[in-house]
Amino acid sequence: MKLITFTNKGIYCPQGKFYIDPWRPVDLAVITHGHADHARWGMKKYLCHHFTKPILKKRIAEDIECQTLQYGEVLNINGVKLSLHPAGHIIGSAQIRLEYKGYVSVISGDYKVQDDGLSTPFELVKCNEFVTESTFGLPIYNWLEVDDLNKKMQSWVLRNKENQKTSVFIGYSLGKAQRIMKAVEGLGKIHVHYSIGKLNQAFEEVGIVLLEYEIPDFRENIKHVAGEIVIVPPALLDSNVIKKIPDAATAICSGWMQVRGARRWRSADAGFAMSDHADWKGLLQAIKATEAEIVHVTHGQTEVFSKYLNEIGIKSDVVETLYGDDDEEEKEKEIIDN
């Protein structure tokens, strides 16, 4: 049985007549999460998790038609039972479970099995067919435990305070920025770029309580942030905004910081391997636990990862999609005041 097919518009369920994370306009788009490479403009109707709706409205348009579901709630669409299950990627991220005549397909979107203490933790969903990302599908990518990573970030902030430096974190407005805020709780006043503040408001609209923060006007004099904590999106790295921050010490928060030399390449003072994607062990843990008969590998280290899965006895193939590195997509979507 073919419950999903891969088309030039996106992942399609022919029985249900809907698409999952399509990259071209369609009538009904089921959205896994709010990052720009998975949630695009132009759909007639959107279906997503309750937490994702305000994100889509702020990023796409306020007047979009958008239906929501809670995790585990079942919706019957043309005989296909559809439900959303936590992906652990960012707030509101969901795996899409489809069931038709006893056959189950799960489209995971982006996910991580590590509990970051902010997103709803990843939920294992057994299935016949599993669609997985492979952004960090190489053995070199192994994340620290969340508490250990947070302690390293906290130590960096405290060192900066001793040296009269302003701690400037570079992190994506949706997902990373909120994790950074949580990691540095209690270490000082937090200032965020307005693109981050805009998405923080989306969380607050659905009752998610974040730490107190301020949104300075980076077009004005910002000397008052000296010695405190500032969080900005990656598009501002090496920009005039960063240069205006007094005595700035910069740290990039990204899974790519796992690779030696990445920090130097991005001209930052520090790098923390913080990722909202599964690492090598996390990918394998999730895939094996699904007990899927076939695994489709999308964006990332597709060829290498799919080959490895086949070598260990898990039937796998590579699927071409237009999903990609959230980082690059976010750069294009941010509205920045330089």
Tab-separated table of C-alpha atoms in Angstrom:
chain	number	residue	atom	x	y	z
A	1	MET	CA	0.000	0.000	0.000
A	2	LYS	CA	1.146	3.541	-0.766
A	3	LEU	CA	-0.183	5.897	1.859
A	4	ILE	CA	2.251	8.672	0.949
A	5	THR	CA	3.941	9.673	-2.292
A	6	PHE	CA	6.683	12.199	-2.956
A	7	THR	CA	5.703	14.813	-5.516
A	8	ASN	CA	7.049	18.087	-6.898
A	9	LYS	CA	4.745	19.926	-4.458
A	10	GLY	CA	5.641	17.951	-1.358
A	11	ILE	CA	4.718	14.790	0.528
A	12	TYR	CA	1.226	13.765	-0.588
A	13	CYS	CA	-1.392	11.424	0.859
A	14	PRO	CA	-3.524	10.375	-2.150
A	15	GLN	CA	-6.241	8.714	-0.047
A	16	GLY	CA	-6.669	11.805	2.134
A	17	LYS	CA	-5.993	14.318	-0.662
A	18	PHE	CA	-3.692	16.490	1.454
A	19	TYR	CA	0.000	17.353	1.639
A	20	ILE	CA	2.458	17.405	4.517
A	21	ASP	CA	4.769	20.449	4.634
A	22	PRO	CA	4.313	21.259	0.919
A	23	TRP	CA	6.634	23.770	-0.692
A	24	ARG	CA	4.164	24.794	-3.411
A	25	PRO	CA	0.571	26.064	-2.942
A	26	VAL	CA	-2.017	23.309	-2.306
A	27	ASP	CA	-5.570	23.128	-0.983
A	28	LEU	CA	-4.778	21.473	2.358
A	29	ALA	CA	-1.341	21.580	4.008
A	30	VAL	CA	-0.645	19.640	7.191
A	31	ILE	CA	2.255	21.418	8.905
A	32	THR	CA	4.764	19.699	11.201
A	33	HIS	CA	6.164	22.933	12.698
A	34	GLY	CA	6.652	26.636	12.132
A	35	HIS	CA	10.134	26.829	10.598
A	36	ALA	CA	10.185	28.508	7.205
A	37	ASP	CA	11.308	25.483	5.195
A	38	HIS	CA	8.317	23.433	6.425
A	39	ALA	CA	5.605	26.084	6.696
A	40	ARG	CA	5.297	28.183	3.557
A	41	TRP	CA	3.044	30.884	2.207
A	42	GLY	CA	0.208	30.292	-0.267
A	43	MET	CA	-1.796	27.316	1.047
A	44	LYS	CA	-5.590	27.471	0.852
A	45	LYS	CA	-5.879	25.871	4.303
A	46	TYR	CA	-3.408	24.894	7.022
A	47	LEU	CA	-3.700	22.168	9.660
A	48	CYS	CA	-1.259	22.149	12.563
A	49	HIS	CA	-0.820	21.835	16.319
A	50	HIS	CA	-2.527	24.393	18.544
A	51	PHE	CA	0.848	25.939	19.540
A	52	THR	CA	1.925	26.345	15.904
A	53	LYS	CA	-1.064	28.395	14.721
A	54	PRO	CA	0.051	31.762	16.185
A	55	ILE	CA	3.536	31.176	14.779
A	56	LEU	CA	2.117	30.652	11.278
A	57	LYS	CA	-0.052	33.740	11.605
A	58	LYS	CA	2.934	35.887	12.598
A	59	ARG	CA	5.237	34.434	9.969
A	60	ILE	CA	2.876	33.951	7.009
A	61	ALA	CA	-0.236	36.117	7.411
A	62	GLU	CA	-2.820	36.883	10.060
A	63	ASP	CA	-5.711	36.007	7.740
A	64	ILE	CA	-4.684	32.450	6.811
A	65	GLU	CA	-7.275	29.695	7.279
A	66	CYS	CA	-5.840	27.423	9.937
A	67	GLN	CA	-7.339	24.449	11.773
A	68	THR	CA	-5.607	23.043	14.842
A	69	LEU	CA	-5.364	19.752	16.718
A	70	GLN	CA	-3.959	18.794	20.096
A	71	TYR	CA	-1.422	15.980	20.398
A	72	GLY	CA	-3.148	12.603	20.070
A	73	GLU	CA	-6.430	14.021	18.765
A	74	VAL	CA	-7.650	12.040	15.723
A	75	LEU	CA	-9.115	13.683	12.620
A	76	ASN	CA	-10.678	11.569	9.852
A	77	ILE	CA	-9.921	12.983	6.402
A	78	ASN	CA	-11.465	11.003	3.553
A	79	GLY	CA	-11.034	7.771	5.498
A	80	VAL	CA	-7.479	8.506	6.643
A	81	LYS	CA	-7.032	8.783	10.405
A	82	LEU	CA	-4.630	11.666	11.030
A	83	SER	CA	-3.107	12.570	14.393
A	84	LEU	CA	-0.249	14.722	15.661
A	85	HIS	CA	2.418	13.479	18.068
A	86	PRO	CA	5.249	15.403	19.783
A	87	ALA	CA	8.435	15.707	17.727
A	88	GLY	CA	10.505	17.439	20.424
A	89	HIS	CA	12.002	19.788	17.808
A	90	ILE	CA	10.515	23.120	18.902
A	91	ILE	CA	7.333	24.204	20.667
A	92	GLY	CA	4.319	22.820	18.802
A	93	SER	CA	6.362	20.564	16.511
A	94	ALA	CA	4.572	17.379	15.536
A	95	GLN	CA	5.043	14.067	13.843
A	96	ILE	CA	2.150	13.366	11.482
A	97	ARG	CA	0.665	9.882	11.945
A	98	LEU	CA	-1.537	8.582	9.122
A	99	GLU	CA	-3.521	5.352	9.294
A	100	TYR	CA	-5.526	3.804	6.465
A	101	LYS	CA	-6.876	0.232	6.451
A	102	GLY	CA	-4.438	-0.753	9.209
A	103	TYR	CA	-1.341	0.668	7.483
A	104	VAL	CA	0.501	3.427	9.378
A	105	SER	CA	2.837	6.081	7.984
A	106	VAL	CA	4.615	8.631	10.157
A	107	ILE	CA	6.133	11.812	8.750
A	108	SER	CA	8.397	13.075	11.518
A	109	GLY	CA	9.313	16.499	10.132
A	110	ASP	CA	12.298	17.727	12.148
A	111	TYR	CA	12.739	16.091	15.538
A	112	LYS	CA	15.007	15.427	18.485
A	113	VAL	CA	14.719	12.776	21.181
A	114	GLN	CA	16.541	14.903	23.765
A	115	ASP	CA	14.179	16.672	26.177
A	116	ASP	CA	15.116	20.362	26.200
A	117	GLY	CA	12.696	21.185	29.036
A	118	LEU	CA	10.749	23.560	26.805
A	119	SER	CA	9.256	21.605	23.899
A	120	THR	CA	6.892	18.689	24.465
A	121	PRO	CA	9.246	15.659	24.537
A	122	PHE	CA	9.491	13.364	21.507
A	123	GLU	CA	6.942	10.553	21.466
A	124	LEU	CA	7.769	7.230	19.857
A	125	VAL	CA	5.155	6.199	17.285
A	126	LYS	CA	5.372	2.685	15.846
A	127	CYS	CA	4.595	2.499	12.143
A	128	ASN	CA	4.975	0.612	8.883
A	129	GLU	CA	6.635	3.529	7.125
A	130	PHE	CA	8.734	6.353	8.606
A	131	VAL	CA	9.982	9.578	7.033
A	132	THR	CA	13.066	10.912	8.818
A	133	GLU	CA	15.344	13.904	8.492
A	134	SER	CA	19.117	13.412	8.620
A	135	THR	CA	20.449	16.912	9.266
A	136	PHE	CA	23.089	15.584	11.663
A	137	GLY	CA	23.206	12.039	10.360
A	138	LEU	CA	26.927	11.462	10.919
A	139	PRO	CA	28.628	9.786	13.936
A	140	ILE	CA	30.565	12.967	14.767
A	141	TYR	CA	27.362	14.620	15.978
A	142	ASN	CA	26.658	13.706	19.598
A	143	TRP	CA	25.058	16.330	21.808
A	144	LEU	CA	25.855	16.998	25.442
A	145	GLU	CA	23.067	16.443	27.945
A	146	VAL	CA	20.928	19.582	28.168
A	147	ASP	CA	21.957	20.346	31.760
A	148	ASP	CA	25.655	19.984	30.890
A	149	LEU	CA	25.330	22.291	27.886
A	150	ASN	CA	23.417	24.853	29.950
A	151	LYS	CA	26.151	24.827	32.592
A	152	LYS	CA	28.790	25.574	29.944
A	153	MET	CA	26.718	28.497	28.661
A	154	GLN	CA	26.177	29.781	32.193
A	155	SER	CA	29.911	29.605	32.941
A	156	TRP	CA	30.615	31.609	29.798
A	157	VAL	CA	28.152	34.337	30.854
A	158	LEU	CA	29.651	34.510	34.369
A	159	ARG	CA	33.172	34.792	32.900
A	160	ASN	CA	32.011	37.623	30.677
A	161	LYS	CA	30.531	39.428	33.678
A	162	GLU	CA	33.851	39.185	35.503
A	163	ASN	CA	35.553	40.703	32.450
A	164	GLN	CA	32.918	43.454	31.997
A	165	LYS	CA	31.758	41.888	28.729
A	166	THR	CA	28.244	41.761	27.293
A	167	SER	CA	27.171	38.165	26.508
A	168	VAL	CA	25.697	38.109	22.999
A	169	PHE	CA	24.143	34.815	21.893
A	170	ILE	CA	23.427	34.145	18.222
A	171	GLY	CA	20.431	31.839	17.879
A	172	TYR	CA	17.464	31.342	15.595
A	173	SER	CA	14.357	33.271	16.515
A	174	LEU	CA	12.164	30.185	16.686
A	175	GLY	CA	13.430	27.400	18.945
A	176	LYS	CA	17.028	28.323	19.750
A	177	ALA	CA	16.344	31.773	21.204
A	178	GLN	CA	13.825	30.411	23.697
A	179	ARG	CA	16.209	27.629	24.738
A	180	ILE	CA	18.984	30.175	25.286
A	181	MET	CA	16.670	32.257	27.467
A	182	LYS	CA	15.916	29.199	29.589
A	183	ALA	CA	19.605	28.220	29.814
A	184	VAL	CA	20.730	31.574	31.223
A	185	GLU	CA	17.863	32.019	33.678
A	186	GLY	CA	18.847	34.025	36.751
A	187	LEU	CA	22.144	35.328	35.360
A	188	GLY	CA	20.978	38.822	34.463
A	189	LYS	CA	18.605	40.904	32.417
A	190	ILE	CA	17.790	39.406	29.005
A	191	HIS	CA	17.454	41.583	25.898
A	192	VAL	CA	16.187	40.086	22.617
A	193	HIS	CA	15.925	41.347	19.046
A	194	TYR	CA	12.371	42.228	18.070
A	195	SER	CA	12.153	39.268	15.626
A	196	ILE	CA	12.643	37.013	18.667
A	197	GLY	CA	10.225	39.052	20.742
A	198	LYS	CA	7.599	38.680	18.014
A	199	LEU	CA	7.770	34.896	18.231
A	200	ASN	CA	7.925	34.963	22.022
A	201	GLN	CA	4.547	36.690	21.853
A	202	ALA	CA	3.220	33.775	19.783
A	203	PHE	CA	4.160	31.406	22.609
A	204	GLU	CA	2.646	33.665	25.218
A	205	GLU	CA	-0.640	33.813	23.270
A	206	VAL	CA	-1.152	30.077	23.880
A	207	GLY	CA	-0.223	30.242	27.551
A	208	ILE	CA	3.453	29.307	27.411
A	209	VAL	CA	5.275	31.318	30.065
A	210	LEU	CA	8.765	32.491	29.091
A	211	LEU	CA	11.337	34.345	31.159
A	212	GLU	CA	11.078	38.102	31.454
A	213	TYR	CA	12.884	39.926	28.646
A	214	GLU	CA	13.230	43.355	27.067
A	215	ILE	CA	13.215	44.338	23.384
A	216	PRO	CA	15.687	47.193	22.876
A	217	ASP	CA	15.524	49.386	19.785
A	218	PHE	CA	18.794	48.525	18.077
A	219	ARG	CA	18.440	51.614	15.883
A	220	GLU	CA	19.004	53.759	18.979
A	221	ASN	CA	21.774	53.956	21.532
A	222	ILE	CA	21.928	50.595	23.332
A	223	LYS	CA	24.651	51.275	25.880
A	224	HIS	CA	22.203	50.223	28.607
A	225	VAL	CA	22.647	46.522	27.647
A	226	ALA	CA	26.318	46.616	28.676
A	227	GLY	CA	27.320	43.651	30.830
A	228	GLU	CA	23.983	41.911	30.371
A	229	ILE	CA	22.626	39.174	28.051
A	230	VAL	CA	21.573	39.854	24.452
A	231	ILE	CA	20.070	37.339	22.029
A	232	VAL	CA	19.927	38.078	18.289
A	233	PRO	CA	19.256	36.032	15.123
A	234	PRO	CA	22.127	34.804	12.891
A	235	ALA	CA	21.487	37.375	10.169
A	236	LEU	CA	22.932	39.970	12.546
A	237	LEU	CA	26.293	38.240	12.996
A	238	ASP	CA	29.048	40.698	11.959
A	239	SER	CA	26.389	43.392	11.393
A	240	ASN	CA	26.253	46.986	12.575
A	241	VAL	CA	23.879	45.895	15.337
A	242	ILE	CA	26.513	43.643	16.907
A	243	LYS	CA	29.101	46.406	16.576
A	244	LYS	CA	26.842	48.794	18.524
A	245	ILE	CA	26.633	46.456	21.524
A	246	PRO	CA	29.221	47.624	24.074
A	247	ASP	CA	32.068	45.199	24.871
A	248	ALA	CA	30.311	42.321	23.100
A	249	ALA	CA	31.477	38.728	23.435
A	250	THR	CA	29.611	36.613	20.870
A	251	ALA	CA	28.611	32.952	21.011
A	252	ILE	CA	26.928	30.981	18.234
A	253	CYS	CA	24.427	28.333	19.319
A	254	SER	CA	24.151	25.706	16.601
A	255	GLY	CA	24.665	21.999	16.102
A	256	TRP	CA	27.320	22.875	13.552
A	257	MET	CA	29.505	24.089	16.416
A	258	GLN	CA	30.193	20.397	17.123
A	259	VAL	CA	32.662	20.483	14.236
A	260	ARG	CA	36.125	21.746	15.073
A	261	GLY	CA	36.845	24.976	13.247
A	262	ALA	CA	33.226	25.997	12.783
A	263	ARG	CA	33.467	28.677	15.476
A	264	ARG	CA	36.588	30.201	13.911
A	265	TRP	CA	34.952	30.132	10.494
A	266	ARG	CA	32.034	32.163	11.832
A	267	SER	CA	34.303	34.668	13.621
A	268	ALA	CA	32.657	34.311	17.037
A	269	ASP	CA	34.221	34.256	20.479
A	270	ALA	CA	32.524	31.004	21.505
A	271	GLY	CA	30.384	28.239	20.074
A	272	PHE	CA	27.876	25.957	21.770
A	273	ALA	CA	26.588	22.812	20.045
A	274	MET	CA	22.923	23.454	20.751
A	275	SER	CA	20.589	21.816	18.262
A	276	ASP	CA	16.875	21.234	17.903
A	277	HIS	CA	17.594	18.236	15.663
A	278	ALA	CA	18.417	14.677	16.680
A	279	ASP	CA	22.079	13.730	16.780
A	280	TRP	CA	23.443	10.481	15.330
A	281	LYS	CA	22.441	8.350	18.308
A	282	GLY	CA	19.057	10.054	18.558
A	283	LEU	CA	18.224	9.387	14.913
A	284	LEU	CA	19.115	5.711	15.226
A	285	GLN	CA	17.263	5.363	18.531
A	286	ALA	CA	14.068	6.811	17.070
A	287	ILE	CA	14.197	4.906	13.796
A	288	LYS	CA	14.892	1.511	15.371
A	289	ALA	CA	12.113	2.009	17.913
A	290	THR	CA	9.485	2.702	15.211
A	291	GLU	CA	10.044	-0.832	13.831
A	292	ALA	CA	9.225	0.604	10.411
A	293	GLU	CA	9.453	-1.696	7.391
A	294	ILE	CA	10.748	1.143	5.211
A	295	VAL	CA	12.474	4.404	6.183
A	296	HIS	CA	12.571	7.369	3.801
A	297	VAL	CA	15.502	9.722	4.474
A	298	THR	CA	15.081	13.385	3.606
A	299	HIS	CA	17.186	16.534	4.025
A	300	GLY	CA	20.662	16.372	5.507
A	301	GLN	CA	23.242	13.593	5.290
A	302	THR	CA	20.832	11.584	3.175
A	303	GLU	CA	23.094	9.278	1.136
A	304	VAL	CA	25.453	8.364	3.965
A	305	PHE	CA	22.689	7.887	6.513
A	306	SER	CA	20.434	5.842	4.226
A	307	LYS	CA	23.356	3.626	3.242
A	308	TYR	CA	24.146	2.979	6.905
A	309	LEU	CA	20.529	2.076	7.676
A	310	ASN	CA	20.534	-0.485	4.853
A	311	GLU	CA	23.841	-1.920	6.086
A	312	ILE	CA	22.369	-2.561	9.554
A	313	GLY	CA	19.286	-4.233	8.092
A	314	ILE	CA	16.798	-1.337	8.012
A	315	LYS	CA	15.356	-0.908	4.531
A	316	SER	CA	15.860	2.685	3.490
A	317	ASP	CA	15.827	5.031	0.529
A	318	VAL	CA	16.627	8.683	-0.133
A	319	VAL	CA	13.855	11.144	-0.962
A	320	GLU	CA	14.541	14.527	-2.530
A	321	THR	CA	12.658	17.379	-0.871
A	322	LEU	CA	13.014	21.147	-0.579
A	323	TYR	CA	13.434	21.007	3.183
A	324	GLY	CA	16.813	22.105	4.330
A	325	ASP	CA	18.940	23.752	6.936
A	326	ASP	CA	16.590	25.851	9.093
A	327	ASP	CA	19.488	28.207	9.594
A	328	GLU	CA	19.620	29.358	5.975
A	329	GLU	CA	15.852	29.591	5.733
A	330	GLU	CA	15.690	31.678	8.864
A	331	LYS	CA	18.247	34.127	7.507
A	332	GLU	CA	16.080	34.757	4.477
A	333	LYS	CA	12.899	35.174	6.514
A	334	GLU	CA	14.110	37.421	9.304
A	335	ILE	CA	13.189	41.112	9.008
A	336	ILE	CA	16.247	42.873	10.257
A	337	ASP	CA	16.955	46.498	11.221
A	338	ASN	CA	20.667	47.060	10.652
